[in-house]
PDB file of C-alpha atoms in Angstrom:
ATOM      1  CA  UNK M1129       4.426 -29.940 -33.433  1.00 32.00           C
ATOM      2  CA  UNK M1130       0.704 -30.805 -33.588  1.00 33.00           C
ATOM      3  CA  UNK M1131      -1.506 -28.849 -31.224  1.00 32.00           C
ATOM      4  CA  UNK M1132      -2.922 -31.967 -29.585  1.00 30.00           C
ATOM      5  CA  UNK M1133       0.605 -33.102 -28.715  1.00 29.00           C
ATOM      6  CA  UNK M1134       1.441 -29.725 -27.207  1.00 32.00           C
ATOM      7  CA  UNK M1135      -1.732 -29.858 -25.175  1.00 28.00           C
ATOM      8  CA  UNK M1136      -0.919 -33.219 -23.636  1.00 29.00           C
ATOM      9  CA  UNK M1137       2.487 -31.933 -22.524  1.00 30.00           C
ATOM     10  CA  UNK M1138       0.737 -29.836 -19.891  1.00 31.00           C
ATOM     11  CA  UNK M1139      -0.927 -30.909 -16.663  1.00 33.00           C
ATOM     12  CA  UNK M1140      -3.057 -27.803 -16.474  1.00 35.00           C
ATOM     13  CA  UNK M1141      -2.274 -24.613 -14.577  1.00 38.00           C
ATOM     14  CA  UNK M1142      -2.085 -20.963 -15.412  1.00 39.00           C
ATOM     15  CA  UNK M1143      -3.611 -21.175 -18.888  1.00 41.00           C
ATOM     16  CA  UNK M1144      -6.442 -23.535 -17.988  1.00 44.00           C
ATOM     17  CA  UNK M1145      -9.857 -21.843 -18.366  1.00 47.00           C
ATOM     18  CA  UNK M1146      -8.163 -18.429 -18.737  1.00 48.00           C
ATOM     19  CA  UNK M1147     -10.212 -15.819 -20.679  1.00 52.00           C
ATOM     20  CA  UNK M1148      -8.587 -15.093 -24.034  1.00 53.00           C
ATOM     21  CA  UNK M1149      -8.074 -11.387 -23.279  1.00 52.00           C
ATOM     22  CA  UNK M1150      -5.936 -12.313 -20.263  1.00 54.00           C
ATOM     23  CA  UNK M1151      -3.734 -14.824 -22.043  1.00 53.00           C
ATOM     24  CA  UNK M1152      -0.118 -13.939 -22.936  1.00 52.00           C
ATOM     25  CA  UNK M1153       0.647 -13.261 -26.577  1.00 55.00           C
ATOM     26  CA  UNK M1154       1.230 -16.484 -28.516  1.00 52.00           C
ATOM     27  CA  UNK M1155      -0.799 -18.637 -26.128  1.00 52.00           C
ATOM     28  CA  UNK M1156      -2.504 -21.791 -27.351  1.00 49.00           C
ATOM     29  CA  UNK M1157      -5.795 -21.704 -25.511  1.00 50.00           C
ATOM     30  CA  UNK M1158      -6.493 -25.372 -26.280  1.00 49.00           C
ATOM     31  CA  UNK M1159      -3.046 -26.327 -25.045  1.00 53.00           C
ATOM     32  CA  UNK M1160      -3.622 -25.713 -21.327  1.00 53.00           C
ATOM     33  CA  UNK M1161      -0.872 -23.238 -20.281  1.00 58.00           C
ATOM     34  CA  UNK M1162       1.332 -23.806 -23.353  1.00 61.00           C
ATOM     35  CA  UNK M1163       2.504 -20.768 -25.306  1.00 60.00           C
ATOM     36  CA  UNK M1164       4.949 -19.924 -28.103  1.00 62.00           C
ATOM     37  CA  UNK M1165       7.772 -17.466 -27.393  1.00 62.00           C
ATOM     38  CA  UNK M1166      10.174 -16.521 -30.223  1.00 60.00           C
ATOM     39  CA  UNK M1167       9.481 -19.830 -31.961  1.00 61.00           C
ATOM     40  CA  UNK M1168       9.938 -21.958 -28.828  1.00 66.00           C
ATOM     41  CA  UNK M1169       7.128 -23.946 -27.235  1.00 66.00           C
ATOM     42  CA  UNK M1170       7.056 -23.138 -23.515  1.00 66.00           C
ATOM     43  CA  UNK M1171       4.888 -23.991 -20.519  1.00 62.00           C
ATOM     44  CA  UNK M1172       3.657 -21.295 -18.125  1.00 63.00           C
ATOM     45  CA  UNK M1173       4.298 -22.773 -14.701  1.00 60.00           C
ATOM     46  CA  UNK M1174       1.468 -20.976 -12.926  1.00 60.00           C
ATOM     47  CA  UNK M1175       1.458 -20.378  -9.180  1.00 60.00           C
ATOM     48  CA  UNK M1176       2.764 -22.606  -6.409  1.00 62.00           C
ATOM     49  CA  UNK M1177       1.050 -23.059  -3.048  1.00 64.00           C
ATOM     50  CA  UNK M1178       2.839 -21.198  -0.268  1.00 64.00           C
ATOM     51  CA  UNK M1179       1.344 -23.101   2.639  1.00 65.00           C
ATOM     52  CA  UNK M1180      -1.420 -25.539   3.495  1.00 62.00           C
ATOM     53  CA  UNK M1181      -1.649 -24.252   7.071  1.00 65.00           C
ATOM     54  CA  UNK M1182      -4.891 -22.423   7.696  1.00 67.00           C
ATOM     55  CA  UNK M1183      -4.713 -18.895   9.108  1.00 75.00           C
ATOM     56  CA  UNK M1184      -7.437 -17.618  11.432  1.00 73.00           C
ATOM     57  CA  UNK M1185      -9.248 -15.633   8.753  1.00 76.00           C
ATOM     58  CA  UNK M1186      -8.827 -13.910   5.371  1.00 79.00           C
ATOM     59  CA  UNK M1187      -5.423 -12.327   4.766  1.00 81.00           C
ATOM     60  CA  UNK M1188      -5.804  -8.525   4.739  1.00 83.00           C
ATOM     61  CA  UNK M1189      -2.096  -7.768   4.270  1.00 83.00           C
ATOM     62  CA  UNK M1190       0.984  -9.651   3.084  1.00 84.00           C
ATOM     63  CA  UNK M1191       4.310  -7.830   3.031  1.00 84.00           C
ATOM     64  CA  UNK M1192       8.076  -8.269   2.827  1.00 82.00           C
ATOM     65  CA  UNK M1193       9.926  -6.910   5.861  1.00 81.00           C
ATOM     66  CA  UNK M1194      13.453  -5.721   5.046  1.00 77.00           C
ATOM     67  CA  UNK M1195      16.499  -6.241   7.244  1.00 75.00           C
ATOM     68  CA  UNK M1196      19.712  -4.224   7.575  1.00 72.00           C
ATOM     69  CA  UNK M1197      21.641  -7.217   6.195  1.00 76.00           C
ATOM     70  CA  UNK M1198      19.511  -6.965   2.995  1.00 74.00           C
ATOM     71  CA  UNK M1199      17.546 -10.137   3.755  1.00 78.00           C
ATOM     72  CA  UNK M1200      13.757 -10.140   3.709  1.00 81.00           C
ATOM     73  CA  UNK M1201      11.026 -11.852   5.663  1.00 84.00           C
ATOM     74  CA  UNK M1202       7.455 -12.503   4.601  1.00 86.00           C
ATOM     75  CA  UNK M1203       4.751 -11.464   7.083  1.00 88.00           C
ATOM     76  CA  UNK M1204       0.961 -11.395   6.905  1.00 88.00           C
ATOM     77  CA  UNK M1205      -2.006  -9.968   8.803  1.00 88.00           C
ATOM     78  CA  UNK M1206      -5.534 -11.245   9.096  1.00 85.00           C
ATOM     79  CA  UNK M1207      -8.228  -9.041  10.598  1.00 84.00           C
ATOM     80  CA  UNK M1208      -6.973  -9.928  14.095  1.00 85.00           C
ATOM     81  CA  UNK M1209      -3.562 -11.620  13.905  1.00 88.00           C
ATOM     82  CA  UNK M1210       0.021 -11.214  12.705  1.00 90.00           C
ATOM     83  CA  UNK M1211       2.046 -14.083  11.182  1.00 90.00           C
ATOM     84  CA  UNK M1212       5.598 -14.590   9.962  1.00 88.00           C
ATOM     85  CA  UNK M1213       6.563 -17.211   7.390  1.00 85.00           C
ATOM     86  CA  UNK M1214       9.554 -19.519   7.678  1.00 77.00           C
ATOM     87  CA  UNK M1215      11.983 -18.914   4.803  1.00 71.00           C
ATOM     88  CA  UNK M1216      12.760 -22.599   4.308  1.00 58.00           C
ATOM     89  CA  UNK M1217       9.306 -24.218   4.461  1.00 64.00           C
ATOM     90  CA  UNK M1218       6.885 -21.337   3.992  1.00 72.00           C
ATOM     91  CA  UNK M1219       5.006 -22.413   7.121  1.00 80.00           C
ATOM     92  CA  UNK M1220       3.349 -19.521   9.022  1.00 85.00           C
ATOM     93  CA  UNK M1221       3.906 -18.873  12.718  1.00 87.00           C
ATOM     94  CA  UNK M1222       1.381 -16.915  14.763  1.00 89.00           C
ATOM     95  CA  UNK M1223       3.232 -14.026  16.417  1.00 90.00           C
ATOM     96  CA  UNK M1224       0.285 -12.310  18.090  1.00 87.00           C
ATOM     97  CA  UNK M1225      -3.277 -11.055  17.753  1.00 89.00           C
ATOM     98  CA  UNK M1226      -3.097  -7.288  18.396  1.00 87.00           C
ATOM     99  CA  UNK M1227      -5.913  -6.193  16.091  1.00 86.00           C
ATOM    100  CA  UNK M1228      -9.664  -5.993  16.545  1.00 82.00           C
ATOM    101  CA  UNK M1229     -11.973  -7.789  14.151  1.00 69.00           C
ATOM    102  CA  UNK M1230     -13.677  -4.481  13.243  1.00 71.00           C
ATOM    103  CA  UNK M1231     -10.730  -3.311  11.099  1.00 68.00           C
ATOM    104  CA  UNK M1232     -11.390  -2.969   7.367  1.00 71.00           C
ATOM    105  CA  UNK M1233      -8.896  -4.552   4.947  1.00 68.00           C
ATOM    106  CA  UNK M1234      -8.424  -1.387   2.869  1.00 66.00           C
ATOM    107  CA  UNK M1235      -6.934   0.432   5.875  1.00 75.00           C
ATOM    108  CA  UNK M1236      -4.125  -2.064   6.525  1.00 85.00           C
ATOM    109  CA  UNK M1237      -1.003  -0.099   5.559  1.00 88.00           C
ATOM    110  CA  UNK M1238       2.699  -0.339   6.376  1.00 88.00           C
ATOM    111  CA  UNK M1239       5.780   1.858   6.701  1.00 89.00           C
ATOM    112  CA  UNK M1240       9.242   0.374   6.140  1.00 87.00           C
ATOM    113  CA  UNK M1241      12.271   1.401   8.154  1.00 82.00           C
ATOM    114  CA  UNK M1242      15.573  -0.407   8.600  1.00 77.00           C
ATOM    115  CA  UNK M1243      14.880  -3.537  10.658  1.00 81.00           C
ATOM    116  CA  UNK M1244      11.337  -2.320  11.430  1.00 86.00           C
ATOM    117  CA  UNK M1245       7.922  -2.680   9.851  1.00 89.00           C
ATOM    118  CA  UNK M1246       5.160  -0.413  11.201  1.00 91.00           C
ATOM    119  CA  UNK M1247       1.571  -1.521  10.610  1.00 90.00           C
ATOM    120  CA  UNK M1248      -1.704   0.322  10.967  1.00 90.00           C
ATOM    121  CA  UNK M1249      -5.224  -0.965  10.409  1.00 87.00           C
ATOM    122  CA  UNK M1250      -6.937   2.378  10.960  1.00 86.00           C
ATOM    123  CA  UNK M1251      -8.663   1.166  14.119  1.00 86.00           C
ATOM    124  CA  UNK M1252      -6.058   0.050  16.669  1.00 87.00           C
ATOM    125  CA  UNK M1253      -2.665   1.183  17.916  1.00 88.00           C
ATOM    126  CA  UNK M1254       0.124   1.137  15.341  1.00 90.00           C
ATOM    127  CA  UNK M1255       2.136  -2.092  15.699  1.00 90.00           C
ATOM    128  CA  UNK M1256       5.911  -2.406  15.154  1.00 91.00           C
ATOM    129  CA  UNK M1257       7.611  -5.634  14.038  1.00 89.00           C
ATOM    130  CA  UNK M1258      11.396  -5.782  14.518  1.00 87.00           C
ATOM    131  CA  UNK M1259      11.977  -9.301  13.253  1.00 85.00           C
ATOM    132  CA  UNK M1260      11.732 -10.778  16.733  1.00 85.00           C
ATOM    133  CA  UNK M1261       8.702  -9.306  18.479  1.00 88.00           C
ATOM    134  CA  UNK M1262       5.528  -7.385  17.715  1.00 90.00           C
ATOM    135  CA  UNK M1263       4.710  -4.469  20.014  1.00 90.00           C
ATOM    136  CA  UNK M1264       2.600  -1.313  20.173  1.00 90.00           C
ATOM    137  CA  UNK M1265       4.413   1.596  18.538  1.00 88.00           C
ATOM    138  CA  UNK M1266       6.226   3.367  21.447  1.00 85.00           C
ATOM    139  CA  UNK M1267       5.679   7.002  20.422  1.00 85.00           C
ATOM    140  CA  UNK M1268       6.505   9.900  22.743  1.00 80.00           C
ATOM    141  CA  UNK M1269       6.271  13.699  22.619  1.00 79.00           C
ATOM    142  CA  UNK M1270       9.471  15.717  22.879  1.00 77.00           C
ATOM    143  CA  UNK M1271       7.642  18.874  23.942  1.00 72.00           C
ATOM    144  CA  UNK M1272       5.538  18.901  27.093  1.00 61.00           C
ATOM    145  CA  UNK M1273       1.874  19.808  26.686  1.00 62.00           C
ATOM    146  CA  UNK M1274      -0.839  20.020  29.355  1.00 60.00           C
ATOM    147  CA  UNK M1275      -2.331  16.708  28.240  1.00 59.00           C
ATOM    148  CA  UNK M1276      -0.380  14.593  25.737  1.00 64.00           C
ATOM    149  CA  UNK M1277      -2.330  11.917  23.814  1.00 70.00           C
ATOM    150  CA  UNK M1278      -1.859   8.464  25.281  1.00 75.00           C
ATOM    151  CA  UNK M1279      -2.994   6.805  22.053  1.00 82.00           C
ATOM    152  CA  UNK M1280      -2.682   7.772  18.376  1.00 86.00           C
ATOM    153  CA  UNK M1281      -4.655   5.943  15.693  1.00 87.00           C
ATOM    154  CA  UNK M1282      -4.044   6.619  12.009  1.00 90.00           C
ATOM    155  CA  UNK M1283      -5.602   5.519   8.730  1.00 90.00           C
ATOM    156  CA  UNK M1284      -2.317   5.802   6.792  1.00 91.00           C
ATOM    157  CA  UNK M1285       1.359   5.526   7.653  1.00 92.00           C
ATOM    158  CA  UNK M1286       4.601   5.922   5.665  1.00 92.00           C
ATOM    159  CA  UNK M1287       8.329   6.540   6.008  1.00 90.00           C
ATOM    160  CA  UNK M1288      10.896   8.396   3.919  1.00 86.00           C
ATOM    161  CA  UNK M1289      13.711   6.494   5.618  1.00 82.00           C
ATOM    162  CA  UNK M1290      14.399   9.266   8.119  1.00 83.00           C
ATOM    163  CA  UNK M1291      10.958  10.168   9.475  1.00 87.00           C
ATOM    164  CA  UNK M1292       7.643   8.475  10.091  1.00 90.00           C
ATOM    165  CA  UNK M1293       4.540  10.157   8.649  1.00 93.00           C
ATOM    166  CA  UNK M1294       1.008   9.507   9.920  1.00 92.00           C
ATOM    167  CA  UNK M1295      -2.191  10.777   8.318  1.00 93.00           C
ATOM    168  CA  UNK M1296      -5.930  10.892   9.023  1.00 93.00           C
ATOM    169  CA  UNK M1297      -5.327  10.558  12.742  1.00 90.00           C
ATOM    170  CA  UNK M1298      -7.278  10.287  15.986  1.00 89.00           C
ATOM    171  CA  UNK M1299      -5.742  11.410  19.271  1.00 85.00           C
ATOM    172  CA  UNK M1300      -7.054   9.706  22.413  1.00 84.00           C
ATOM    173  CA  UNK M1301      -6.551  11.340  25.811  1.00 78.00           C
ATOM    174  CA  UNK M1302      -7.694   9.776  29.052  1.00 79.00           C
ATOM    175  CA  UNK M1303     -10.543  11.799  30.551  1.00 79.00           C
ATOM    176  CA  UNK M1304     -10.906  13.974  27.420  1.00 82.00           C
ATOM    177  CA  UNK M1305     -12.935  13.661  24.198  1.00 85.00           C
ATOM    178  CA  UNK M1306     -11.168  11.975  21.277  1.00 84.00           C
ATOM    179  CA  UNK M1307      -9.904  14.366  18.622  1.00 86.00           C
ATOM    180  CA  UNK M1308     -10.312  13.391  14.948  1.00 88.00           C
ATOM    181  CA  UNK M1309      -8.069  15.049  12.363  1.00 90.00           C
ATOM    182  CA  UNK M1310      -9.034  13.388   9.080  1.00 92.00           C
ATOM    183  CA  UNK M1311      -7.170  15.943   6.940  1.00 92.00           C
ATOM    184  CA  UNK M1312      -4.004  16.142   9.072  1.00 92.00           C
ATOM    185  CA  UNK M1313      -0.524  14.658   8.775  1.00 92.00           C
ATOM    186  CA  UNK M1314       2.053  14.531  11.576  1.00 90.00           C
ATOM    187  CA  UNK M1315       5.659  13.300  11.496  1.00 89.00           C
ATOM    188  CA  UNK M1316       8.491  12.270  13.787  1.00 88.00           C
ATOM    189  CA  UNK M1317      11.837  13.927  14.289  1.00 85.00           C
ATOM    190  CA  UNK M1318      14.534  13.042  11.767  1.00 84.00           C
ATOM    191  CA  UNK M1319      16.325   9.798  12.493  1.00 82.00           C
ATOM    192  CA  UNK M1320      13.636   8.440  14.812  1.00 80.00           C
ATOM    193  CA  UNK M1321      10.467   6.428  14.470  1.00 81.00           C
ATOM    194  CA  UNK M1322       9.060   7.425  17.861  1.00 84.00           C
ATOM    195  CA  UNK M1323       9.668  11.109  18.731  1.00 86.00           C
ATOM    196  CA  UNK M1324       6.753  13.388  17.869  1.00 84.00           C
ATOM    197  CA  UNK M1325       6.409  17.140  18.237  1.00 81.00           C
ATOM    198  CA  UNK M1326       2.935  18.551  18.783  1.00 78.00           C
ATOM    199  CA  UNK M1327       3.943  21.669  16.847  1.00 79.00           C
ATOM    200  CA  UNK M1328       4.641  19.670  13.678  1.00 86.00           C
ATOM    201  CA  UNK M1329       1.487  19.048  11.694  1.00 88.00           C
ATOM    202  CA  UNK M1330      -0.283  20.177   8.501  1.00 90.00           C
ATOM    203  CA  UNK M1331      -4.047  20.285   7.892  1.00 92.00           C
ATOM    204  CA  UNK M1332      -5.254  20.000   4.291  1.00 92.00           C
ATOM    205  CA  UNK M1333      -8.565  21.808   4.631  1.00 90.00           C
ATOM    206  CA  UNK M1334      -8.509  23.520   1.227  1.00 89.00           C
ATOM    207  CA  UNK M1335      -9.914  20.387  -0.455  1.00 90.00           C
ATOM    208  CA  UNK M1336     -12.783  18.161   0.746  1.00 89.00           C
ATOM    209  CA  UNK M1337     -12.571  14.713   2.262  1.00 89.00           C
ATOM    210  CA  UNK M1338     -10.148  12.752   4.433  1.00 92.00           C
ATOM    211  CA  UNK M1339      -6.595  11.706   3.642  1.00 93.00           C
ATOM    212  CA  UNK M1340      -6.491   8.207   2.151  1.00 93.00           C
ATOM    213  CA  UNK M1341      -2.793   7.466   1.658  1.00 93.00           C
ATOM    214  CA  UNK M1342       0.690   8.844   2.285  1.00 94.00           C
ATOM    215  CA  UNK M1343       3.186   7.252  -0.119  1.00 93.00           C
ATOM    216  CA  UNK M1344       6.866   8.086  -0.780  1.00 92.00           C
ATOM    217  CA  UNK M1345       7.886   9.157  -4.286  1.00 92.00           C
ATOM    218  CA  UNK M1346      11.632   9.801  -4.515  1.00 88.00           C
ATOM    219  CA  UNK M1347      12.388  12.859  -2.311  1.00 88.00           C
ATOM    220  CA  UNK M1348       8.713  13.677  -1.622  1.00 91.00           C
ATOM    221  CA  UNK M1349       5.851  12.226   0.363  1.00 93.00           C
ATOM    222  CA  UNK M1350       2.661  12.211  -1.708  1.00 94.00           C
ATOM    223  CA  UNK M1351      -0.592  12.788   0.196  1.00 95.00           C
ATOM    224  CA  UNK M1352      -3.671  11.425  -1.564  1.00 94.00           C
ATOM    225  CA  UNK M1353      -7.261  12.432  -0.853  1.00 92.00           C
ATOM    226  CA  UNK M1354     -10.382  11.585  -2.842  1.00 88.00           C
ATOM    227  CA  UNK M1355     -10.261  14.748  -4.950  1.00 89.00           C
ATOM    228  CA  UNK M1356      -6.729  16.039  -4.445  1.00 93.00           C
ATOM    229  CA  UNK M1357      -3.035  15.166  -4.362  1.00 94.00           C
ATOM    230  CA  UNK M1358      -0.348  17.021  -2.385  1.00 94.00           C
ATOM    231  CA  UNK M1359       3.419  16.807  -2.210  1.00 92.00           C
ATOM    232  CA  UNK M1360       5.294  17.210   1.099  1.00 92.00           C
ATOM    233  CA  UNK M1361       9.067  17.721   1.192  1.00 90.00           C
ATOM    234  CA  UNK M1362      11.748  18.385   3.793  1.00 86.00           C
ATOM    235  CA  UNK M1363      12.051  22.160   4.289  1.00 83.00           C
ATOM    236  CA  UNK M1364      14.436  22.582   7.221  1.00 75.00           C
ATOM    237  CA  UNK M1365      13.728  24.594  10.392  1.00 73.00           C
ATOM    238  CA  UNK M1366      11.466  26.051  11.533  1.00 69.00           C
ATOM    239  CA  UNK M1367       8.834  24.466   9.260  1.00 70.00           C
ATOM    240  CA  UNK M1368      10.596  21.091   8.840  1.00 82.00           C
ATOM    241  CA  UNK M1369       8.079  19.901   6.219  1.00 89.00           C
ATOM    242  CA  UNK M1370       6.305  21.960   3.557  1.00 89.00           C
ATOM    243  CA  UNK M1371       3.435  20.854   1.333  1.00 90.00           C
ATOM    244  CA  UNK M1372       1.963  22.031  -1.948  1.00 91.00           C
ATOM    245  CA  UNK M1373      -1.164  21.125  -3.901  1.00 93.00           C
ATOM    246  CA  UNK M1374      -0.386  19.098  -7.039  1.00 92.00           C
ATOM    247  CA  UNK M1375      -3.902  18.313  -8.249  1.00 88.00           C
ATOM    248  CA  UNK M1376      -7.256  19.602  -7.076  1.00 87.00           C
ATOM    249  CA  UNK M1377      -9.336  17.039  -8.985  1.00 82.00           C
ATOM    250  CA  UNK M1378      -7.455  13.764  -9.503  1.00 81.00           C
ATOM    251  CA  UNK M1379      -7.500  11.951  -6.186  1.00 86.00           C
ATOM    252  CA  UNK M1380      -8.137   8.286  -5.356  1.00 89.00           C
ATOM    253  CA  UNK M1381     -11.187   6.068  -5.598  1.00 86.00           C
ATOM    254  CA  UNK M1382     -10.191   4.439  -2.332  1.00 85.00           C
ATOM    255  CA  UNK M1383      -7.354   3.872   0.168  1.00 87.00           C
ATOM    256  CA  UNK M1384      -5.834   1.016  -1.854  1.00 87.00           C
ATOM    257  CA  UNK M1385      -6.111   2.605  -5.301  1.00 89.00           C
ATOM    258  CA  UNK M1386      -2.441   3.593  -5.654  1.00 91.00           C
ATOM    259  CA  UNK M1387       0.900   1.793  -5.696  1.00 90.00           C
ATOM    260  CA  UNK M1388       4.547   2.661  -6.234  1.00 91.00           C
ATOM    261  CA  UNK M1389       6.603   0.979  -8.960  1.00 90.00           C
ATOM    262  CA  UNK M1390       9.840   1.391 -10.929  1.00 89.00           C
ATOM    263  CA  UNK M1391       9.466   1.720 -14.717  1.00 87.00           C
ATOM    264  CA  UNK M1392      11.824   0.033 -17.245  1.00 86.00           C
ATOM    265  CA  UNK M1393      14.037   3.150 -17.209  1.00 86.00           C
ATOM    266  CA  UNK M1394      14.565   2.809 -13.456  1.00 88.00           C
ATOM    267  CA  UNK M1395      12.339   5.780 -12.565  1.00 89.00           C
ATOM    268  CA  UNK M1396      10.020   5.475  -9.574  1.00 92.00           C
ATOM    269  CA  UNK M1397       6.404   6.417 -10.306  1.00 92.00           C
ATOM    270  CA  UNK M1398       2.931   5.905  -8.875  1.00 93.00           C
ATOM    271  CA  UNK M1399      -0.021   4.294 -10.612  1.00 92.00           C
ATOM    272  CA  UNK M1400      -3.375   5.476  -9.281  1.00 90.00           C
ATOM    273  CA  UNK M1401      -7.028   4.874 -10.011  1.00 90.00           C
ATOM    274  CA  UNK M1402      -8.789   8.240  -9.835  1.00 88.00           C
ATOM    275  CA  UNK M1403     -12.434   9.178 -10.194  1.00 84.00           C
ATOM    276  CA  UNK M1404     -12.168   9.685 -13.947  1.00 84.00           C
ATOM    277  CA  UNK M1405      -9.180   7.673 -15.189  1.00 87.00           C
ATOM    278  CA  UNK M1406      -6.094   5.607 -14.392  1.00 90.00           C
ATOM    279  CA  UNK M1407      -2.897   7.658 -14.212  1.00 92.00           C
ATOM    280  CA  UNK M1408       0.872   7.332 -14.133  1.00 92.00           C
ATOM    281  CA  UNK M1409       2.282   9.971 -11.788  1.00 92.00           C
ATOM    282  CA  UNK M1410       5.925  11.077 -11.612  1.00 91.00           C
ATOM    283  CA  UNK M1411       5.472  13.590  -8.788  1.00 87.00           C
ATOM    284  CA  UNK M1412       4.530  16.581 -10.927  1.00 86.00           C
ATOM    285  CA  UNK M1413       2.560  15.334 -13.932  1.00 87.00           C
ATOM    286  CA  UNK M1414      -0.292  12.841 -14.276  1.00 88.00           C
ATOM    287  CA  UNK M1415      -0.490  10.883 -17.528  1.00 90.00           C
ATOM    288  CA  UNK M1416      -3.545   8.721 -18.399  1.00 89.00           C
ATOM    289  CA  UNK M1417      -2.445   5.169 -19.211  1.00 85.00           C
ATOM    290  CA  UNK M1418      -4.867   4.688 -22.114  1.00 77.00           C
ATOM    291  CA  UNK M1419      -8.542   4.205 -22.905  1.00 77.00           C
ATOM    292  CA  UNK M1420      -8.595   0.369 -23.339  1.00 80.00           C
ATOM    293  CA  UNK M1421      -7.546  -0.300 -19.736  1.00 80.00           C
ATOM    294  CA  UNK M1422      -9.654   2.566 -18.390  1.00 81.00           C
ATOM    295  CA  UNK M1423     -12.756   1.390 -20.275  1.00 83.00           C
ATOM    296  CA  UNK M1424     -12.392  -2.214 -19.100  1.00 81.00           C
ATOM    297  CA  UNK M1425     -12.122  -1.183 -15.455  1.00 82.00           C
ATOM    298  CA  UNK M1426     -14.753   1.552 -15.364  1.00 81.00           C
ATOM    299  CA  UNK M1427     -17.291  -0.540 -17.284  1.00 82.00           C
ATOM    300  CA  UNK M1428     -16.927  -3.572 -15.022  1.00 81.00           C
ATOM    301  CA  UNK M1429     -16.301  -2.479 -11.440  1.00 79.00           C
ATOM    302  CA  UNK M1430     -19.069  -2.528  -8.855  1.00 79.00           C
ATOM    303  CA  UNK M1431     -19.672   1.020  -7.518  1.00 78.00           C
ATOM    304  CA  UNK M1432     -20.557  -0.434  -4.113  1.00 79.00           C
ATOM    305  CA  UNK M1433     -16.963  -1.666  -3.720  1.00 77.00           C
ATOM    306  CA  UNK M1434     -15.011   1.380  -4.871  1.00 75.00           C
ATOM    307  CA  UNK M1435     -13.162   1.625  -1.570  1.00 75.00           C
ATOM    308  CA  UNK M1436     -11.911  -1.952  -2.008  1.00 80.00           C
ATOM    309  CA  UNK M1437     -10.037  -1.372  -5.298  1.00 85.00           C
ATOM    310  CA  UNK M1438      -6.349  -2.183  -4.838  1.00 85.00           C
ATOM    311  CA  UNK M1439      -3.243  -1.559  -6.945  1.00 86.00           C
ATOM    312  CA  UNK M1440      -0.303  -3.939  -6.487  1.00 86.00           C
ATOM    313  CA  UNK M1441       3.227  -3.767  -7.890  1.00 86.00           C
ATOM    314  CA  UNK M1442       4.396  -7.066  -9.402  1.00 82.00           C
ATOM    315  CA  UNK M1443       8.052  -6.052  -9.568  1.00 80.00           C
ATOM    316  CA  UNK M1444       9.342  -9.393 -10.822  1.00 76.00           C
ATOM    317  CA  UNK M1445       7.277  -9.243 -14.023  1.00 78.00           C
ATOM    318  CA  UNK M1446       7.352  -5.419 -14.278  1.00 81.00           C
ATOM    319  CA  UNK M1447       3.572  -5.263 -13.997  1.00 84.00           C
ATOM    320  CA  UNK M1448       1.053  -3.375 -11.898  1.00 86.00           C
ATOM    321  CA  UNK M1449      -2.134  -5.246 -11.045  1.00 87.00           C
ATOM    322  CA  UNK M1450      -5.453  -3.509 -10.400  1.00 86.00           C
ATOM    323  CA  UNK M1451      -7.773  -5.654  -8.292  1.00 83.00           C
ATOM    324  CA  UNK M1452     -11.464  -4.739  -8.299  1.00 80.00           C
TER     325      UNK M1452
END
């Protein structure tokens, strides 16, 4: 089939004006999103528009909320507001505006639990979405202290299915100075998303810098700082959770520089962008992914925007995207 004929088959799309190094193997760059796969001429369909409805600002977070009946729901956050998307039309509905406009996009993080999605932006109260309503996370302390915090703010949040974990936290008490614990994690009692114990916490003072991310990896919770990585696991009473240092040097460039994915063998791993390389991490060992990808990223990123680097799992295509 002549190239000019193949080109006219397309109406433009994914392959139009795409740099050659980003094009799939077998692509005909003059053919406008036409490529050859195992001898067949195919058209890359590109991306469809989800909605034409304008939200009230840039989208800082878009996430799938999981239900007990195994259905999912698409939700999104701007700097101030929370939206849900209709499954049939893709039209967004404004649920509420619980966030302040001072929140930074890199600190929007979520924790999944059955029928609940917990959201933090690092500035305001943690918000909980249950599929029907959005409300401030209703935490409580099971042990009585002289002055319990009436507000807990965290930069990172995660769940292992049984407990909630919060890291890099600020405790606010009425009539008392705020307490910042940038290297601390706390967690809830097993089986709850609300019950905290003021005796359950770990400070990671043996390495510099704040905690960026807590992210599950099989049976462990991985705690990422700028220059260190820790693993926290269930230990049973009286300690409940124990942590160990995995790496003293390979931390994260920023809060969004890590994502979880499942490799072709069905094994869950993390991909992270560290100060010196890009690594695959299986919970015990870090493996550099290769110089070509590392060189392209480290030669082209803007140092002023290191904290904005994001890693995203594209599960459908078995890819991990690094946005910088």
